[in-house]
XYZ file of C-alpha atoms in Angstrom:
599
model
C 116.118 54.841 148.976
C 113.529 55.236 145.818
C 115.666 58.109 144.554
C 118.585 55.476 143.634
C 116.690 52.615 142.238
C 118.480 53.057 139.171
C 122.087 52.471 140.152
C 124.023 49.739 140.059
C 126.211 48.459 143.338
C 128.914 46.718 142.287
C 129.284 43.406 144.035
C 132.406 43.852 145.709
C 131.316 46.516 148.033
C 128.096 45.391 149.133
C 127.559 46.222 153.010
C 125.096 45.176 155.447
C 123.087 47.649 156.783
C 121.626 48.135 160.473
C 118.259 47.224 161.335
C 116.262 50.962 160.493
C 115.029 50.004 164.100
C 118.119 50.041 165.817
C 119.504 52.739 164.375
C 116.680 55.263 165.646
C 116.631 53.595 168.601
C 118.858 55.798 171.201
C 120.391 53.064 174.372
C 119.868 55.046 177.767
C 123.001 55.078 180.140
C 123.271 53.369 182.851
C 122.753 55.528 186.294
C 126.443 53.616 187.316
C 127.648 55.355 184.186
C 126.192 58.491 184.992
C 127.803 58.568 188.347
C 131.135 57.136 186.778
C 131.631 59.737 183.983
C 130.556 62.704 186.502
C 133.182 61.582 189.279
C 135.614 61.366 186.198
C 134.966 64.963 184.946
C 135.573 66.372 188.621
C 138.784 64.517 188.668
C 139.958 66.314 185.777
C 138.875 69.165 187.008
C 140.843 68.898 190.261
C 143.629 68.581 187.929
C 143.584 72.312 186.382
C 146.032 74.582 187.992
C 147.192 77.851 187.639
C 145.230 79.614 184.946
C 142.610 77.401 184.215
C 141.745 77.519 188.295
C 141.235 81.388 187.514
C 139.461 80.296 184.882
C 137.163 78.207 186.508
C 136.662 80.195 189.328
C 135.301 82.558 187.224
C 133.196 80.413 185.082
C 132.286 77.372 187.477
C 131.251 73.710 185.966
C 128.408 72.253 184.927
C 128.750 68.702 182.846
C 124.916 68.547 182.204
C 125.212 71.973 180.257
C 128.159 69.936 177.669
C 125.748 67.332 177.405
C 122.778 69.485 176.076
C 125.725 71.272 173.570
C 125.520 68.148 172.432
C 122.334 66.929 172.140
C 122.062 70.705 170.218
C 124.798 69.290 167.743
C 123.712 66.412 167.526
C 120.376 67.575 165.537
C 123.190 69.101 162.692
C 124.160 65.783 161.418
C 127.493 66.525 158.360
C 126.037 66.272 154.864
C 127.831 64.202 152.002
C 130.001 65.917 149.437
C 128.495 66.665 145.863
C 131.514 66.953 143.098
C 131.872 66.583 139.803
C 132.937 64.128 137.348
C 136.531 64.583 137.869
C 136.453 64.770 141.791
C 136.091 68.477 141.545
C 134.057 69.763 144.777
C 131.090 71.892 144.610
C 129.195 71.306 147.720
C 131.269 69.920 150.480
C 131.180 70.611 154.332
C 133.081 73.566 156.272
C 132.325 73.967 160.236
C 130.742 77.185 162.106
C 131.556 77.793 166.062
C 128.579 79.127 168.290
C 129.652 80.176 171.477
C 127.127 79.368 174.546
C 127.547 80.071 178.245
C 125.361 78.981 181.742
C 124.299 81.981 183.641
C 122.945 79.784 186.119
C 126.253 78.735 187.419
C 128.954 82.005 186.538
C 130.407 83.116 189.923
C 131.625 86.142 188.550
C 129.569 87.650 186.002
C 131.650 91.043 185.711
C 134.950 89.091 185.095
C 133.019 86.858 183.030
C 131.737 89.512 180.964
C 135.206 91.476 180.780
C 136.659 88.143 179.323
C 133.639 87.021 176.704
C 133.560 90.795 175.651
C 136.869 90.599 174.830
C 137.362 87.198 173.463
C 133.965 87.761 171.003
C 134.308 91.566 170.567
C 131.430 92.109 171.906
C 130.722 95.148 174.526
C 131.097 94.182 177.914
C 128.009 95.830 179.570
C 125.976 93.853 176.638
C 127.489 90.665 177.682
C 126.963 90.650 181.370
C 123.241 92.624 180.495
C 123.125 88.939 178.973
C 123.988 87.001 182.196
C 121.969 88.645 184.354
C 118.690 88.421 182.296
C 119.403 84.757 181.801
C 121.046 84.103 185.555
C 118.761 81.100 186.033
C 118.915 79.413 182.546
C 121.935 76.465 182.294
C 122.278 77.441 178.111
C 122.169 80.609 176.416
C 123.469 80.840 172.206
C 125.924 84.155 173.519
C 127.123 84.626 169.648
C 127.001 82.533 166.361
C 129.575 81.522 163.449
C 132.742 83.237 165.321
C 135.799 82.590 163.789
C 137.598 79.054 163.856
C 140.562 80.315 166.020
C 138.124 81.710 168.376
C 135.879 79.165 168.654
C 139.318 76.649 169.142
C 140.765 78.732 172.066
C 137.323 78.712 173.754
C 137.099 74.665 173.489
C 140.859 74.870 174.744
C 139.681 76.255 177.837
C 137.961 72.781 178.640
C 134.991 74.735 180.968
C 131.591 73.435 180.782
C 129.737 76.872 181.390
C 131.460 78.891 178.524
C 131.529 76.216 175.175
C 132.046 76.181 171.553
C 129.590 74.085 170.082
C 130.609 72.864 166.205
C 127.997 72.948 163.766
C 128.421 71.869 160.496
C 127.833 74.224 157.273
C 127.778 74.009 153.331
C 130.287 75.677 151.744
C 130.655 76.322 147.817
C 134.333 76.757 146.767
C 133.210 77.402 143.477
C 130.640 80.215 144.458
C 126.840 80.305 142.813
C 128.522 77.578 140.364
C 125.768 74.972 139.426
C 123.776 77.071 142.130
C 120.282 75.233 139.993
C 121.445 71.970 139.910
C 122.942 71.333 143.832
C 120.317 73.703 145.524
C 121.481 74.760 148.691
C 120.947 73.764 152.639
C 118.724 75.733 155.410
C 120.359 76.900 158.364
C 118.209 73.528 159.904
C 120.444 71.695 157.525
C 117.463 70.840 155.444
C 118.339 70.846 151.651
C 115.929 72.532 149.415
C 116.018 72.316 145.623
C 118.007 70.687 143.199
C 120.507 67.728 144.422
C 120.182 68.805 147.808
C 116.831 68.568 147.836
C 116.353 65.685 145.951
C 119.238 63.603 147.846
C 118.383 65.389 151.446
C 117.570 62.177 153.541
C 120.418 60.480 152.055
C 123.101 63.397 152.173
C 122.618 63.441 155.866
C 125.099 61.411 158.030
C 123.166 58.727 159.765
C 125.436 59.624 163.360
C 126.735 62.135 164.304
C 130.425 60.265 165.067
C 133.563 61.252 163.007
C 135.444 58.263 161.903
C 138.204 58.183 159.414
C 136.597 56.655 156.107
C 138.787 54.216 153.679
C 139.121 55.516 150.079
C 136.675 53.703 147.784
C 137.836 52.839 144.569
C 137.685 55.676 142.090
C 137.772 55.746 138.473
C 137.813 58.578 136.360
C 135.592 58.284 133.266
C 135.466 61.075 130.652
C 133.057 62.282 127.385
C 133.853 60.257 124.511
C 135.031 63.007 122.668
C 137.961 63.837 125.266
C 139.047 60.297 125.607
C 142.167 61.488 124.905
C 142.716 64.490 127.069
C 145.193 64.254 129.576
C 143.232 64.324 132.865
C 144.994 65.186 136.404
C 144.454 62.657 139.073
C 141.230 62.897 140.684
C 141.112 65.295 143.733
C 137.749 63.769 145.356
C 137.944 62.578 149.177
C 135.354 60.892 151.216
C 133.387 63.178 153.261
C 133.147 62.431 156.969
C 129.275 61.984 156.069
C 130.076 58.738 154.253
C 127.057 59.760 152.033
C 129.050 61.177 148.590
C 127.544 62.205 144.675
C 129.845 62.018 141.812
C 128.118 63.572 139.527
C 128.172 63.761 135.623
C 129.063 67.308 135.901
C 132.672 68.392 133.660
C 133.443 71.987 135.699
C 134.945 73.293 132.709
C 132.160 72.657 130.711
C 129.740 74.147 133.275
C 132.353 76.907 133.268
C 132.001 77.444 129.448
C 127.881 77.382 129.643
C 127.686 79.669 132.867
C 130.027 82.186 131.089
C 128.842 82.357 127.882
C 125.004 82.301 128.576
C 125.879 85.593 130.787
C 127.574 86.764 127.995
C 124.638 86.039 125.860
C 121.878 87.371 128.059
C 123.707 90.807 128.072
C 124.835 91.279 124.864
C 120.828 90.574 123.620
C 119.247 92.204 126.473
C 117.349 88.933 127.449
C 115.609 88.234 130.665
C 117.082 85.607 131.545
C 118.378 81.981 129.875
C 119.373 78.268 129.830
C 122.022 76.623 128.681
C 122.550 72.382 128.728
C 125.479 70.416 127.455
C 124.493 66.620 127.199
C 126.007 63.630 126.227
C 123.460 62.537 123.525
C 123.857 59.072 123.541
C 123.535 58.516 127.440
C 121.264 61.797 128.030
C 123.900 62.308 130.687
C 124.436 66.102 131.729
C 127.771 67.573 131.132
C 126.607 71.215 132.037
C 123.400 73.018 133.775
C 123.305 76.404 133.101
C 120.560 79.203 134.300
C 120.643 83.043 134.586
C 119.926 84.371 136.953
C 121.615 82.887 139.817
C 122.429 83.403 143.457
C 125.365 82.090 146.094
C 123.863 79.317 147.785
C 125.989 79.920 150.421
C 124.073 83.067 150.820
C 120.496 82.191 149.473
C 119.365 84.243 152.320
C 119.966 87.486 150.608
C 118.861 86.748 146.931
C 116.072 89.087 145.736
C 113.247 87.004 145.660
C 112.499 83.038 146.328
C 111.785 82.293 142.268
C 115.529 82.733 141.307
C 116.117 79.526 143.364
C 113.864 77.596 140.990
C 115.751 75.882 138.042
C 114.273 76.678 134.879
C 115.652 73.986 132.863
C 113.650 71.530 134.691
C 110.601 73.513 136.599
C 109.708 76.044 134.167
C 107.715 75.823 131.125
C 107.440 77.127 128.198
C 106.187 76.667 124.270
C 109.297 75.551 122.502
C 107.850 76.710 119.110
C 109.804 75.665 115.684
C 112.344 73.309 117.819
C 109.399 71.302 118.428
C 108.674 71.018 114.025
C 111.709 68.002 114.890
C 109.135 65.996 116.419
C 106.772 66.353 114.234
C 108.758 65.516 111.137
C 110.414 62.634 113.239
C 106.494 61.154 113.765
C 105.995 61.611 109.854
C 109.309 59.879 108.643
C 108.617 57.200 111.436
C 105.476 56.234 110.229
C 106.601 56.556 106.238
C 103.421 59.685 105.685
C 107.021 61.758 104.034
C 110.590 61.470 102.507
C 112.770 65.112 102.692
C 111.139 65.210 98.777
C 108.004 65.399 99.689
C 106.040 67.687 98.064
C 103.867 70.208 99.708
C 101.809 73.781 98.568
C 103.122 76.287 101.072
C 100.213 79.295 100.804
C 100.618 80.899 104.170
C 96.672 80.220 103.876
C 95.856 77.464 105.788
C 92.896 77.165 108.061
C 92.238 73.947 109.985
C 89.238 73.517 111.963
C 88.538 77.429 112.145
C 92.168 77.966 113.175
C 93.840 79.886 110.799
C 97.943 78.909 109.958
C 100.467 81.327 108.536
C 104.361 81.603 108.094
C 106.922 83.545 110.783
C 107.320 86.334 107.644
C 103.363 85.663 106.183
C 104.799 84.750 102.709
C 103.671 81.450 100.584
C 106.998 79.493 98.956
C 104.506 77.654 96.625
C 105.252 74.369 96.099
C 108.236 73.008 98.485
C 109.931 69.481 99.926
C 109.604 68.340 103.351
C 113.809 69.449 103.471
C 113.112 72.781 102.588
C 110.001 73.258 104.655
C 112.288 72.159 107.790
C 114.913 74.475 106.632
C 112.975 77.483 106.397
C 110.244 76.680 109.547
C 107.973 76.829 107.809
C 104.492 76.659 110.094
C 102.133 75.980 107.032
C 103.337 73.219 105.168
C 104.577 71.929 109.165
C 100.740 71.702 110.294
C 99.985 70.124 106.847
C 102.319 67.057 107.398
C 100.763 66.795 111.028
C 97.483 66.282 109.583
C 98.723 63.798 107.566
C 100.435 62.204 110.067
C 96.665 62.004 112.150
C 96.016 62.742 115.910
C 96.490 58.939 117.089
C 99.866 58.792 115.783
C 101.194 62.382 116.353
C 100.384 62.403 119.766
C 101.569 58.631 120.222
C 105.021 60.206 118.838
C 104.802 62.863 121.290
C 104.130 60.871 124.192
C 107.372 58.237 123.237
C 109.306 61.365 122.835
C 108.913 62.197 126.770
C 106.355 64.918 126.909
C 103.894 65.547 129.356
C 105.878 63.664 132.042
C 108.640 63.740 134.140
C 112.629 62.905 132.213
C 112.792 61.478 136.079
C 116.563 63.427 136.277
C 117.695 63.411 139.804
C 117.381 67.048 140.734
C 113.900 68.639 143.076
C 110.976 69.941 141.262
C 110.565 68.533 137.851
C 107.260 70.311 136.133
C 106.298 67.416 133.826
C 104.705 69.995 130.902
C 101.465 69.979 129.168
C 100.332 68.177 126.649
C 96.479 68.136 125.501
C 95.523 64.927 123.495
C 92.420 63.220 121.674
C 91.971 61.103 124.819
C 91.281 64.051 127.218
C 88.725 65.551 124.867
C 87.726 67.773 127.347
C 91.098 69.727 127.205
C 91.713 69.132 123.475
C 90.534 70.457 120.550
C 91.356 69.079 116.868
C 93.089 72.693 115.538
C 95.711 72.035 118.329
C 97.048 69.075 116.102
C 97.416 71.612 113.516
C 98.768 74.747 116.127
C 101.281 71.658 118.310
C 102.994 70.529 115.117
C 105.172 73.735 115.199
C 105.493 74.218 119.020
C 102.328 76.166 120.033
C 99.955 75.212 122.475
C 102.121 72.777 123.676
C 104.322 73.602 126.925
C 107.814 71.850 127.819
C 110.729 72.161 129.844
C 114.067 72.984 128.265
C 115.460 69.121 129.608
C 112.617 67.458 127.876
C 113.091 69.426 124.804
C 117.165 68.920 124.809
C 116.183 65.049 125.744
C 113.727 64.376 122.993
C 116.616 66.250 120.547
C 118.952 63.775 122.084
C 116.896 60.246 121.332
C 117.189 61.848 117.612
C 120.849 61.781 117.657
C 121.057 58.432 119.693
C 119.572 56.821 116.923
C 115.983 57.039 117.830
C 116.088 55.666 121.679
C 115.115 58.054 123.927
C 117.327 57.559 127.115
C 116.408 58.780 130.708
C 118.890 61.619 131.609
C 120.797 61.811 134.747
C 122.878 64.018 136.217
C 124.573 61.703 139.503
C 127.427 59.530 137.788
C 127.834 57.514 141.022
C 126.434 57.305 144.397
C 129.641 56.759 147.055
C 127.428 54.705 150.620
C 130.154 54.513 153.046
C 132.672 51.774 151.435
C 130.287 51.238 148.653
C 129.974 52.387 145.387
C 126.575 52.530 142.927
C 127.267 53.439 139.750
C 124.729 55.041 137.103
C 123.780 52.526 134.160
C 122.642 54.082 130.872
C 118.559 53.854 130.980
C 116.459 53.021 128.028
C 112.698 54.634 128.690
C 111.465 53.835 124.866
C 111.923 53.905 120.998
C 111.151 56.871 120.158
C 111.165 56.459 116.200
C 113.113 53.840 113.991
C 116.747 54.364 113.678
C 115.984 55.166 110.058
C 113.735 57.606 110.705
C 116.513 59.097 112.960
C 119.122 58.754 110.748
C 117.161 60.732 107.511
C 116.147 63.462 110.353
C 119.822 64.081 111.277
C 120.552 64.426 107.840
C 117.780 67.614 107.068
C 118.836 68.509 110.212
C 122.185 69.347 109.201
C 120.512 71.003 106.230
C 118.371 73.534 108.456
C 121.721 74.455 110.626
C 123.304 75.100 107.434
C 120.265 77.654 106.657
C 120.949 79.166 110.142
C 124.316 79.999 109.201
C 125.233 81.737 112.650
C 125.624 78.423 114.156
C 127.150 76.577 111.798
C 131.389 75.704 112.220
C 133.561 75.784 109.459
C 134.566 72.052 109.010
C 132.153 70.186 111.681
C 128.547 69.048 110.473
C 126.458 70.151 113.062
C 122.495 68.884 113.383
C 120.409 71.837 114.269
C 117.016 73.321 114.686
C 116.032 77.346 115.726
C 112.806 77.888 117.711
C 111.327 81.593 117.930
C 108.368 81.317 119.973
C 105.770 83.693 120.618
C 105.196 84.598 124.407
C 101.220 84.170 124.832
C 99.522 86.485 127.071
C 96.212 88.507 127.283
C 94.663 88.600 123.755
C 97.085 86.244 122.267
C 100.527 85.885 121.152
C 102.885 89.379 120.992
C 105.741 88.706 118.133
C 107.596 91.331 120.039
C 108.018 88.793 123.201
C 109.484 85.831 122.071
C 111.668 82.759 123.347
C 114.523 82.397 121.552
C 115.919 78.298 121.422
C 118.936 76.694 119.443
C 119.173 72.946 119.625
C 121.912 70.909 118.195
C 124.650 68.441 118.432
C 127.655 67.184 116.922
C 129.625 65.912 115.091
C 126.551 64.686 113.392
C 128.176 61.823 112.241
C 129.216 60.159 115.902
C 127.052 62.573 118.243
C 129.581 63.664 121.185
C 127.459 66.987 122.508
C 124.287 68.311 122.156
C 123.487 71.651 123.295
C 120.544 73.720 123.820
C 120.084 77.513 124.150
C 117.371 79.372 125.412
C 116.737 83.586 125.844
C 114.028 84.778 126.987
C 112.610 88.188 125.861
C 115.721 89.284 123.749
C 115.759 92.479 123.088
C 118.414 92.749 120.857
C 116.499 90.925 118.003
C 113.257 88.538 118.372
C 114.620 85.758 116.423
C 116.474 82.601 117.362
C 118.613 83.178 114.248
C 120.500 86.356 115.519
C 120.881 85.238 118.975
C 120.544 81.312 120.078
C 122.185 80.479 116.889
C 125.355 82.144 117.510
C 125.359 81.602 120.941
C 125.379 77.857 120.457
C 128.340 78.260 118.262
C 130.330 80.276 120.705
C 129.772 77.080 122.800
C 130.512 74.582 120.600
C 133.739 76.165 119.547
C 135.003 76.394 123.177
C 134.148 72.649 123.501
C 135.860 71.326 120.227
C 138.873 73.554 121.577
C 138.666 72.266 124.817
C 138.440 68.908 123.798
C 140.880 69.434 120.592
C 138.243 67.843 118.711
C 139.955 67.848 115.021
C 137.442 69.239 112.257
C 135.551 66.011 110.442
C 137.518 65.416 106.954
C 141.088 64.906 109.182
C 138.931 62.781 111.887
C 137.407 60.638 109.366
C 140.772 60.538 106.939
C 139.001 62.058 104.090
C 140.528 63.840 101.202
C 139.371 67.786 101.314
C-alpha cells in the first residue's frame, strides 16, 4: 500500500500474500453443492420439534433469503483496531443486529406480527401493515441496531424468514477522544478523515471470515523522558480484521492537551484551538489536540461538516512572530548574524513601498540580534531578512518544510502557501521583508511545530508520524525515524536554542521555575477586508524542553481570544500549564538535580 512505504517489516514475520487476482475472484458452487446443502438444511429442519415447529409454522423457510443476509453482510467487512502507544484502544469494532423478515413466504402474518411486535417493541398493526405491503418481496430491513440480546434470541430461533443479520460498527470507548486524528467510519463503513481515512483500504478486512488470530509480538516503547515510569502490561489484542495501528499516541498525554486546551479556549474566550505534544527528535506525535470536537460515534449529529476537519493539519493560517525562528535560523545558518549583532530598531522601516513597524510602534534604537528575538521585534526582524537575501531566505524556508506536505499519516494535509522569487508572478520583493516575521506567509500548526522541532533536533528536520507500527495479520511494520533534510547546521541550531531560551525567559508566563525551556510567542493579525484588524488575532506558543536534551515540544494555538490579543497572556501560560502536567506526569526532576549540578 503507498500509505506504508515508510515502515519497516521485520524479517521474521514476513508473509506471503495471495495473488490480488484471486482474492477478488469469488469460486461459484457447484449445482451438486447447491442441491447438497439445501437437502441438508431441510433435514435440520425436520429435526425441530415442539416450539420451534410453532415457530416455523408461523414463519415458514426460505434458505435463499439467509444467503442474501449474507451477501448483505458480506459488503460490511470488520475494520482493524486503532490504539495507542501503550495498547490503549480508541477505535476498535463493536457489532449492531438488523432484524429482516420474508413476506413472501410468512404463513401467518397476524401471529407473525403479534410475535415481531413484541420481540422488537414495535406496534403490531405497523408490523403486519409491513408484511402485507411487502407480501411478495423474499427481504425486507424490519428494524435496525436492536439490542445484542435481541438480536441473539432471534438468531436462536434458527428460521430463515425472520433473521438477525450482524453488521459490524466503530465504537470509541474513549468518546470524541482524538476525534481529529482517527476520523470516523460512514454507516457504508467507509472511513472519512484522519486515520480512518487515510488507512481506509487497509483497515478493511480482506474476508469477511472470523478466525482466531495469534498474538504478534508486542513491545512497549515509551518517550525518552518516561523511560523510567512504571508502565502496566500492554492491554492491545488483535482485531478479528487482522489489519491493526499502534500508534504514537500516549492517552494521558492526549488527555492532558484535550483538557487543558478546553480549559484554555474558555477561560480566554477563543474560538477555537490546537494543541500538539511531539517528540522533537523523531517528530513523532505524542498528542493531537483540536477544539471543537464531536463523537465520532455520532458524527451524524455534529453541527456542521467543518468541525470534522482537523485544523492542525488542514487549516491554515499566518503564524506571525513564531515564524521570526526561521528567519533568524536562515541568518545564523548562513553566518549574515551572531545574537550581538547590531541593528537600528526605528519602527520606520519601509522596504519596497511596504512600510514595517513594531507590535507597540516604538523604536529600541540600537539593539542585538538576542534582544530583537526577545522582544519580536518586526523591524530590525525584516532588516536581517534582507540581509539574509531572497535566494537564501526562501531556500531556508523551503528546507524547513513549508509550502508542502510534513507527509504525516492522517487525511487532508493542506500543504500552505508560500510565494517565492521563482513564481514571480505571485511574489513580490516587500513580502521578503512582510514573511520574515510571519505575514503573508500561511502554514499549518504541524508544519510550524515540525520546523520548531528540526531546531531542537539539532538542525534535521524529521518527517513526523503519528502510526508507531502497522500490525498485517502475523506481521509487524514498524515506523523508522525519517530524515527529509538539513534544515540549518547543528551550530546554527544550537546558538538558536540558546536565544531561544532567552525570549521564553522574556515571556515569563511560560517559563518553569528550574527547567530551561526554548520558546517563541506568535500574535498574528487575522487579515480580512481592508487589511489586518489587531483586535483579531492568532495567538501561538511554541517550545520544548528541557532545552538541554529536548524530550517535548509543544505548540499552542487560540484563535480570536477575547480575553487579551496577545500570545503573552494566553498561549504562554497555557503551554506552561502543559508542560507542568507532563514533567509531573513523567516525574521529570528540575535540570540542576538531573544534570548533578550544584544550585
Amino acid at each position: 500500500m503507498t500509505h506504508n512505504s515508510h515502515y519497516q517489516l521485520s524479517p521474521a514475520s514476513q508473509n506471503s500474500q495471495p495473488d490480488e487476482k484471486e482474492k477478488g475472484r469469488k469460486k461459484k458452487p457447484s449445482p451438486n453443492k447447491r442441491i447438497n446443502t439445501l437437502l441438508g438444511l431441510f433435514g435440520v429442519f425436520a429435526l425441530l420439534l415442539g416450539a420451534q415447529l410453532v415457530r416455523h409454522q408461523i414463519f415458514g423457510m426460505l434458505p435463499d433469503t439467509q444467503t442474501a443476509s449474507a451477501e448483505i453482510s458480506a459488503k460490511l467487512r470488520p475494520r482493524g483496531a486503532i490504539v495507542d502507544t501503550d495498547g490503549d484502544p480508541l477505535a476498535i469494532e463493536r457489532y449492531r443486529y438488523d432484524i429482516a423478515v420474508s413476506p413472501n413466504i410468512i404463513r401467518n402474518k397476524q401471529k407473525a406480527a403479534a410475535f415481531l411486535g413484541a420481540k422488537l417493541s414495535i406496534p403490531v398493526d405497523k408490523v403486519r401493515q409491513i408484511l402485507e405491503d411487502n407480501q411478495d418481496r423474499p427481504y425486507v430491513i424490519l428494524k435496525t441496531n436492536v439490542p445484542q440480546d435481541v438480536g441473539e434470541s432471534i438468531r436462536a430461533m434458527n428460521s430463515y424468514t425472520v433473521t438477525a443479520a450482524i453488521f459490524p460498527q466503530r465504537f470509541h470507548p474513549e468518546g470524541k477522544m482524538a476525534a481529529h486524528v482517527l476520523g470516523f467510519v460512514s454507516l457504508d463503513n467507509q472511513g472519512f478523515y484522519g486515520l480512518e481515512g487515510y488507512f481506509d483500504n487497509f483497515l478493511l478486512a480482506q474476508t469477511n471470515k472470523i478466525e482466531p488470530l495469534p498474538s504478534p509480538k508486542f513491545k512497549k516503547q515509551s518517550n525518552d523522558a518516561g523511560k523510567k515510569a512504571a508502565l502496566p502490561a500492554s492491554p492491545y489484542i488483535p482485531s478479528i480484521a487482522q489489519h491493526d495501528l499502534i500508534l504514537t499516541l500516549y492517552r494521558s498525554l492526549q488527555y492532558i492537551a484535550e483538557t487543558r486546551l478546553e480549559e484554555g479556549v474558555k477561560k480566554y474566550q477563543a474560538d477555537s484551538g490546537v494543541v500538539i505534544i511531539m517528540n522533537p527528535k523523531s517528530s513523532a506525535i505524542l498528542a493531537m489536540a483540536s477544539t471543537p470536537s464531536y463523537y465520532p460515534d455520532d458524527f451524524a449529529s455534529a453541527p456542521s461538516g467543518d468541525v470534522f476537519v482537523n485544523p492542525a493539519i488542514s487549516k491554515i493560517y499566518e503564524p506571525g512572530s513564531v515564524f521570526k525562528l526561521i528567519t533568524f535560523a536562515s541568518a545564523l545558518n548562513d553566518h549574515i548574524i551572531t545574537p550581538e549583532s547590531i541593528y537600528l530598531d526605528t519602527n520606520k522601516f519601509v522596504y519596497y513601498e511596504q512600510r514595517i513597524e513594531n507590535w507597540d510602534h516604538k523604536g529600541r534604537g540600537k539593539v542585538t540580534a538576542q534582544q530583537a528575538l526577545a522582544e519580536s521585534l518586526n523591524v530590525t526582524t525584516a532588516k536581517i531578512a534582507v540581509d539574509v537575501g531572497a535566494d537564501k531566505f526562501y531556500k531556508t524556508v523551503t528546507r524547513f518544510g513549508f509550502g508542502m506536505n510534513t507527509g504525516i499519516e492522517l487525511a487532508n494535509e493542506a500543504a500552505g502557501i508560500v510565494r517565492t522569487p521563482k513564481r514571480s508572478d505571485e511574489w513580490y520583493p516587500a513580502y521578503l521583508a512582510t514573511n520574515a516575521f510571519g505575514q503573508g506567509i500561511s502554514v499549518t500548526p504541524l508544519q510550524m511545530a515540525n520546523a520548531v522541532a528540526a531546531i531542537a533536533a539539532g538542525g534535521v528536520l524529521h518527517r513526523p508520524h503519528i502510526v508507531r507500527m502497522v500490525i498485517n495479520g502475523s506481521s509487524i511494520r514498524s515506523k523508522e525515524v525519517e530524515s527529509v533534510s538539513r534544515a540549518i547546521s547543528p551550530e546554527a541550531a544550537k546558538t538558536l536554542t540558546q536565544m531561544m531560551i532567552a525570549a521564553a525567559n522574556h515571556t515569563s508566563k511560560a517559563t518553569i521555575d528550574g527547567y530551561a525551556i526554548a520558546g517563541k510567542t506568535g500574535t498574528a493579525e487575522i487579515p480580512g477586508l481592508g487589511g489586518y484588524k489587531e483586535a483579531r488575532t492568532i495567538a501561538t506558543f511554541i517550545g520544548f524542553f528541557p532545552a538541554d536534551d529536548p524530550q517535548f515540544l509543544i505548540l499552542v494555538k487560540l484563535d480570536r481570544p477575547k480575553a487579551s490579543a496577545w500570545a503573552s497572556s494566553t498561549a504562554a501560560p497555557l503551554f506552561r500549564k502543559i508542560a507542568q502536567d507532563i514533567i509531573h506526569l513523567y516525574g521529570i526532576p528540575p535540570d540542576d538535580i538531573r544534570l548533578g549540578v550544584s544550585p
